Amino acid sequence: MRQVWRVGYAGRIAGVLGTVVFAGLMVAFAAIGVQMAVSGDAFIGVLSLIGVCPLIGAAGVRCWLLGVRPNITLTEDSVVVRNPYKTYQVSLVEISMVSGGYHGLCITSTDGRQIVAWAVQRSNIARWLGRRTRADGVTERLLIAATAARHKSDMTETP
């Protein structure tokens, strides 16, 4: 029953391309820095290697984290939300509400904790026009799984 929802194809392609572009820029600036350091302008060469290359590398890592890493995984008994910087796990029995929005899918637990899953978003335009999106399908699937898990839990607890 394991099901995974990732960032859409366009977002993943943009994330991979951004990572590749920034990696290429980092290599180019590193080569320029080494060339400058060897040819006699050591200050600019070292500045390129120590100052610019890490910033470009960080931008490439950020492209990867935002475009490729996020996903939502539905397992037998829980939902695992993997955002760019942190991973959350919520038991299906604890899910009280799921709603899609511009920033992602908001999963609310029975204790009031809210987790926003970045991987699946519902655009404002779709909401305004009343259009069904992928976020609506994921929301329904998670709510159905949570309801079934609560029902199964109630059945096992009742003697």
mmCIF file of C-alpha atoms in Angstrom, residues 25-106:
data_model
loop_
_atom_site.group_PDB
_atom_site.id
_atom_site.type_symbol
_atom_site.label_atom_id
_atom_site.label_comp_id
_atom_site.label_asym_id
_atom_site.label_seq_id
_atom_site.Cartn_x
_atom_site.Cartn_y
_atom_site.Cartn_z
ATOM 1 C CA LEU A 25 29.452 27.628 -12.485
ATOM 2 C CA MET A 26 31.220 26.457 -9.355
ATOM 3 C CA VAL A 27 33.735 24.452 -11.401
ATOM 4 C CA ALA A 28 34.281 27.449 -13.723
ATOM 5 C CA PHE A 29 34.860 29.847 -10.833
ATOM 6 C CA ALA A 30 37.191 27.343 -9.168
ATOM 7 C CA ALA A 31 39.197 27.050 -12.387
ATOM 8 C CA ILE A 32 39.320 30.844 -12.718
ATOM 9 C CA GLY A 33 40.393 31.142 -9.082
ATOM 10 C CA VAL A 34 43.203 28.635 -9.481
ATOM 11 C CA GLN A 35 44.325 30.319 -12.709
ATOM 12 C CA MET A 36 44.299 33.760 -11.045
ATOM 13 C CA ALA A 37 46.174 32.472 -7.990
ATOM 14 C CA VAL A 38 48.845 30.828 -10.151
ATOM 15 C CA SER A 39 49.224 33.767 -12.552
ATOM 16 C CA GLY A 40 50.012 36.245 -9.808
ATOM 17 C CA ASP A 41 46.708 37.797 -8.700
ATOM 18 C CA ALA A 42 46.448 35.670 -5.591
ATOM 19 C CA PHE A 43 43.918 37.849 -3.772
ATOM 20 C CA ILE A 44 41.250 37.557 -6.486
ATOM 21 C CA GLY A 45 42.013 33.877 -6.950
ATOM 22 C CA VAL A 46 41.634 33.088 -3.258
ATOM 23 C CA LEU A 47 38.511 35.285 -3.058
ATOM 24 C CA SER A 48 36.999 33.290 -5.922
ATOM 25 C CA LEU A 49 37.873 29.960 -4.322
ATOM 26 C CA ILE A 50 36.916 30.801 -0.740
ATOM 27 C CA GLY A 51 34.160 33.382 -1.233
ATOM 28 C CA VAL A 52 32.313 32.778 -4.479
ATOM 29 C CA CYS A 53 32.524 29.002 -4.959
ATOM 30 C CA PRO A 54 30.811 28.095 -1.664
ATOM 31 C CA LEU A 55 27.953 30.526 -2.415
ATOM 32 C CA ILE A 56 27.426 29.037 -5.872
ATOM 33 C CA GLY A 57 27.608 25.528 -4.400
ATOM 34 C CA ALA A 58 25.018 26.448 -1.763
ATOM 35 C CA ALA A 59 22.697 27.723 -4.495
ATOM 36 C CA GLY A 60 23.058 24.407 -6.338
ATOM 37 C CA VAL A 61 22.317 22.413 -3.194
ATOM 38 C CA ARG A 62 19.259 24.593 -2.562
ATOM 39 C CA CYS A 63 17.964 23.840 -6.093
ATOM 40 C CA TRP A 64 18.296 20.142 -5.330
ATOM 41 C CA LEU A 65 16.629 20.425 -1.927
ATOM 42 C CA LEU A 66 13.683 22.440 -3.224
ATOM 43 C CA GLY A 67 13.108 20.669 -6.527
ATOM 44 C CA VAL A 68 14.023 17.032 -6.005
ATOM 45 C CA ARG A 69 14.008 16.074 -2.305
ATOM 46 C CA PRO A 70 10.426 16.819 -1.116
ATOM 47 C CA ASN A 71 7.895 13.992 -1.129
ATOM 48 C CA ILE A 72 4.948 12.540 0.754
ATOM 49 C CA THR A 73 4.963 8.810 1.454
ATOM 50 C CA LEU A 74 1.857 6.949 2.576
ATOM 51 C CA THR A 75 2.673 3.667 4.325
ATOM 52 C CA GLU A 76 0.470 1.078 6.020
ATOM 53 C CA ASP A 77 0.254 3.017 9.282
ATOM 54 C CA SER A 78 1.760 6.480 8.767
ATOM 55 C CA VAL A 79 2.481 9.410 6.479
ATOM 56 C CA VAL A 80 6.095 10.459 6.046
ATOM 57 C CA VAL A 81 6.580 14.057 4.892
ATOM 58 C CA ARG A 82 10.036 14.817 3.551
ATOM 59 C CA ASN A 83 10.504 18.555 3.129
ATOM 60 C CA PRO A 84 13.716 20.240 1.927
ATOM 61 C CA TYR A 85 15.255 20.546 5.383
ATOM 62 C CA LYS A 86 13.348 18.208 7.690
ATOM 63 C CA THR A 87 11.405 14.931 7.667
ATOM 64 C CA TYR A 88 8.225 14.345 9.669
ATOM 65 C CA GLN A 89 6.241 11.201 10.389
ATOM 66 C CA VAL A 90 2.598 11.195 11.461
ATOM 67 C CA SER A 91 0.595 8.119 12.358
ATOM 68 C CA LEU A 92 -2.539 7.756 10.231
ATOM 69 C CA VAL A 93 -4.612 7.408 13.401
ATOM 70 C CA GLU A 94 -3.420 10.876 14.517
ATOM 71 C CA ILE A 95 -4.457 12.724 11.332
ATOM 72 C CA SER A 96 -7.550 14.853 11.852
ATOM 73 C CA MET A 97 -7.501 17.091 8.768
ATOM 74 C CA VAL A 98 -5.668 17.503 5.457
ATOM 75 C CA SER A 99 -6.017 20.516 3.180
ATOM 76 C CA GLY A 100 -4.167 21.686 0.105
ATOM 77 C CA GLY A 101 -2.909 25.221 -0.310
ATOM 78 C CA TYR A 102 -0.404 27.434 -2.068
ATOM 79 C CA HIS A 103 2.451 26.507 0.273
ATOM 80 C CA GLY A 104 1.700 22.782 0.291
ATOM 81 C CA LEU A 105 -0.507 20.159 1.878
ATOM 82 C CA CYS A 106 -1.311 21.016 5.490
#
